[in-house]
Amino acid sequence: MERPHQVEAGSLEASLLQMFNDHNLASVQLRDHTEKAKKEAIRNAARVSNLLVNTVNGGVQEVFINEKRIEMEIRALATTIMRFSKQTQQWLAASHAINNAVKEIGDFENWMKTMELDCKSITAAICNIHN
């Protein structure tokens, strides 16, 4: 078996071995640093994403609540309109009935005046015949 030979300090081989070890150590440190930065970037991206989603959802939720309020107001207004429409129809029917009654009273009054004139004419004719 071969014995591993020992490297003498200060030799070219020792310098190359030291450079190789330094390079490997720097590479491992850089990889660790890169991995930590990657994980931090992912956490930050997730946090930003959550904040954006919450912001958008908050606006959507507010719009949804406003939409429900508007729908309730529309239903209430439709009910009020229907009630007012029925009341208007009742008022129209009542005013039409009053107009007809006034018209009938006027017609009756005219008839009475005509009858009175006829009666006076008849009475005058009878008086003239009698005299």
PDB file of C-alpha atoms in Angstrom, residues 70-112:
ATOM      1  CA  ILE A  70     -77.843  48.765  -2.477  1.00  0.00           C
ATOM      2  CA  GLU A  71     -79.900  45.640  -3.215  1.00  0.00           C
ATOM      3  CA  MET A  72     -81.712  46.011   0.122  1.00  0.00           C
ATOM      4  CA  GLU A  73     -82.383  49.686  -0.616  1.00  0.00           C
ATOM      5  CA  ILE A  74     -83.705  48.774  -4.072  1.00  0.00           C
ATOM      6  CA  ARG A  75     -86.093  46.232  -2.528  1.00  0.00           C
ATOM      7  CA  ALA A  76     -87.252  48.770   0.050  1.00  0.00           C
ATOM      8  CA  LEU A  77     -87.756  51.409  -2.654  1.00  0.00           C
ATOM      9  CA  ALA A  78     -89.678  48.947  -4.839  1.00  0.00           C
ATOM     10  CA  THR A  79     -91.966  48.150  -1.906  1.00  0.00           C
ATOM     11  CA  THR A  80     -92.506  51.865  -1.208  1.00  0.00           C
ATOM     12  CA  ILE A  81     -93.217  52.524  -4.895  1.00  0.00           C
ATOM     13  CA  MET A  82     -95.793  49.723  -4.960  1.00  0.00           C
ATOM     14  CA  ARG A  83     -97.467  51.113  -1.821  1.00  0.00           C
ATOM     15  CA  PHE A  84     -97.539  54.641  -3.273  1.00  0.00           C
ATOM     16  CA  SER A  85     -98.873  53.294  -6.561  1.00  0.00           C
ATOM     17  CA  LYS A  86    -101.758  51.574  -4.744  1.00  0.00           C
ATOM     18  CA  GLN A  87    -102.456  54.739  -2.757  1.00  0.00           C
ATOM     19  CA  THR A  88    -102.419  56.786  -5.958  1.00  0.00           C
ATOM     20  CA  GLN A  89    -104.895  54.406  -7.572  1.00  0.00           C
ATOM     21  CA  GLN A  90    -107.146  54.691  -4.504  1.00  0.00           C
ATOM     22  CA  TRP A  91    -106.930  58.494  -4.593  1.00  0.00           C
ATOM     23  CA  LEU A  92    -107.723  58.516  -8.302  1.00  0.00           C
ATOM     24  CA  ALA A  93    -110.744  56.256  -7.766  1.00  0.00           C
ATOM     25  CA  ALA A  94    -111.948  58.417  -4.862  1.00  0.00           C
ATOM     26  CA  SER A  95    -111.497  61.673  -6.806  1.00  0.00           C
ATOM     27  CA  HIS A  96    -113.294  60.151  -9.807  1.00  0.00           C
ATOM     28  CA  ALA A  97    -116.181  59.119  -7.544  1.00  0.00           C
ATOM     29  CA  ILE A  98    -116.311  62.627  -6.030  1.00  0.00           C
ATOM     30  CA  ASN A  99    -116.280  64.172  -9.517  1.00  0.00           C
ATOM     31  CA  ASN A 100    -119.131  61.927 -10.586  1.00  0.00           C
ATOM     32  CA  ALA A 101    -121.094  62.798  -7.442  1.00  0.00           C
ATOM     33  CA  VAL A 102    -120.552  66.532  -8.006  1.00  0.00           C
ATOM     34  CA  LYS A 103    -121.556  66.105 -11.637  1.00  0.00           C
ATOM     35  CA  GLU A 104    -124.699  64.258 -10.588  1.00  0.00           C
ATOM     36  CA  ILE A 105    -125.497  66.979  -8.046  1.00  0.00           C
ATOM     37  CA  GLY A 106    -125.059  69.583 -10.782  1.00  0.00           C
ATOM     38  CA  ASP A 107    -127.256  67.553 -13.135  1.00  0.00           C
ATOM     39  CA  PHE A 108    -129.897  67.194 -10.406  1.00  0.00           C
ATOM     40  CA  GLU A 109    -129.745  70.934  -9.664  1.00  0.00           C
ATOM     41  CA  ASN A 110    -130.195  71.746 -13.361  1.00  0.00           C
ATOM     42  CA  TRP A 111    -133.096  69.297 -13.553  1.00  0.00           C
ATOM     43  CA  MET A 112    -134.664  70.919 -10.484  1.00  0.00           C
TER      44      MET A 112
END
